[in-house]
Coordinates of C-alpha atoms in Angstrom, one line a residue:
M1 CA -10.7 -2.5 6.6
S2 CA -9.5 -5.8 4.2
V3 CA -5.8 -4.3 3.7
V4 CA -5.4 -4.2 7.9
F5 CA -6.6 -8.1 8.2
F6 CA -4.3 -8.7 5.5
V7 CA -1.4 -7.0 6.7
I8 CA -2.5 -9.2 10.5
V9 CA -3.2 -11.8 9.4
S10 CA -0.4 -12.9 7.0
N11 CA 2.7 -11.1 8.8
A12 CA 1.0 -13.2 12.1
L13 CA 1.0 -16.5 9.5
L14 CA 4.7 -15.9 8.3
L15 CA 6.1 -14.6 11.6
G16 CA 4.6 -18.7 13.1
I17 CA 6.3 -20.0 9.5
L18 CA 9.2 -18.4 10.0
Y19 CA 9.3 -19.1 14.0
L20 CA 8.9 -23.1 13.2
F21 CA 11.4 -23.0 10.6
E22 CA 13.9 -21.5 12.6
Q23 CA 13.4 -23.6 15.4
I24 CA 13.3 -27.3 13.3
T25 CA 16.2 -25.9 11.1
G26 CA 18.2 -23.4 13.0
V27 CA 19.6 -21.9 9.2
L28 CA 17.7 -18.1 9.5
S29 CA 20.0 -17.1 13.0
A30 CA 16.9 -15.1 14.1
N31 CA 17.6 -13.8 18.3
Y32 CA 15.2 -11.2 18.1
L33 CA 11.9 -10.8 17.3
S34 CA 12.9 -7.8 14.3
D35 CA 15.0 -10.5 12.3
Y36 CA 11.8 -12.6 12.5
F37 CA 10.1 -9.0 11.0
F38 CA 12.5 -8.8 8.2
Y39 CA 12.6 -11.9 6.7
S40 CA 8.8 -11.3 6.4
L41 CA 9.4 -8.2 4.7
M42 CA 11.5 -9.8 2.1
I43 CA 9.3 -12.7 1.5
Q44 CA 6.3 -10.3 1.4
W45 CA 8.2 -7.8 -1.5
L46 CA 9.5 -10.8 -3.3
L47 CA 5.6 -12.4 -3.6
G48 CA 4.7 -8.6 -4.0
T49 CA 7.2 -8.0 -6.9
F50 CA 6.8 -11.7 -8.8
F51 CA 2.8 -10.7 -8.9
M52 CA 3.7 -6.6 -10.1
V53 CA 5.7 -7.8 -12.8
S54 CA 4.6 -11.6 -14.2
V55 CA 3.9 -11.5 -17.5
P56 CA -0.1 -10.0 -18.4
S57 CA -1.6 -13.1 -19.8
Y58 CA -3.8 -11.1 -22.4
N59 CA -2.3 -10.8 -25.7
S60 CA -4.3 -7.3 -26.7
H61 CA -1.2 -5.8 -28.0
L62 CA -0.8 -8.1 -30.9
K63 CA -3.3 -6.3 -32.9
H64 CA -1.4 -3.1 -32.9
S65 CA 2.1 -4.8 -33.5
P66 CA 4.3 -3.4 -37.0
N67 CA 4.7 -6.7 -38.6
Q68 CA 1.3 -7.7 -40.7
A69 CA 1.8 -11.2 -40.5
T70 CA 1.2 -11.0 -36.6
R71 CA -1.7 -8.3 -36.9
M72 CA -3.6 -10.4 -39.6
S73 CA -3.2 -13.7 -37.1
A74 CA -4.4 -11.5 -34.1
S75 CA -7.0 -10.5 -36.0
L76 CA -8.9 -14.1 -36.6
L77 CA -8.4 -15.2 -32.6
N78 CA -12.0 -14.1 -31.5
N79 CA -10.9 -13.6 -27.7
S80 CA -13.4 -10.5 -26.6
N81 CA -14.6 -12.6 -23.7
K82 CA -10.7 -13.4 -22.6
D83 CA -9.9 -10.0 -23.3
S84 CA -11.9 -9.1 -20.2
Q85 CA -10.9 -12.3 -18.2
N86 CA -7.2 -12.1 -18.5
Y87 CA -7.5 -7.9 -17.6
Q88 CA -9.7 -8.6 -13.7
N89 CA -7.3 -11.8 -13.2
K90 CA -4.5 -8.8 -13.4
A91 CA -6.1 -6.5 -11.5
N92 CA -6.2 -8.8 -8.8
D93 CA -3.0 -10.0 -9.1
M94 CA -1.9 -6.4 -9.3
R95 CA -4.1 -5.9 -5.8
F96 CA -2.4 -8.4 -4.1
S97 CA 0.8 -7.5 -5.0
H98 CA 0.1 -4.1 -3.2
K99 CA -1.2 -5.8 -0.6
C100 CA 1.8 -7.5 -0.3
F101 CA 4.0 -4.6 -0.1
I102 CA 1.6 -3.1 2.1
S103 CA 2.3 -5.4 4.3
G104 CA 6.1 -5.4 4.1
A105 CA 5.9 -1.8 4.9
F106 CA 4.3 -3.0 8.3
S107 CA 7.4 -5.4 8.5
L108 CA 9.3 -3.0 7.7
L109 CA 8.2 -0.1 10.5
M110 CA 8.3 -3.0 13.0
C111 CA 12.1 -3.7 12.4
I112 CA 13.1 -0.3 13.0
V113 CA 10.3 0.4 15.7
L114 CA 12.0 -3.0 17.7

């Protein structure tokens, strides 16, 4: 249910912002509703891609490095508490990116239908 709410709110918000931007600047040259849905699709998928491929903030891979100096310096770090928080942050980023892709898929569907 939260995904449906996210799709509705994000598309409505983006369409409103794009409409205001078009009325103020005229840069987009959007004449039809499907044009606004296309621009909304591009924004949502770019935002989803950014959060999906952003660099993870955890460094647990350093403990398994083939370089001995890296492994030794990683063992000096006491970040067991930070790791669980960073994994949770990355999971939240992935959930948000998936919601953006689903919302963008709705915009794509509206582009095709309209």
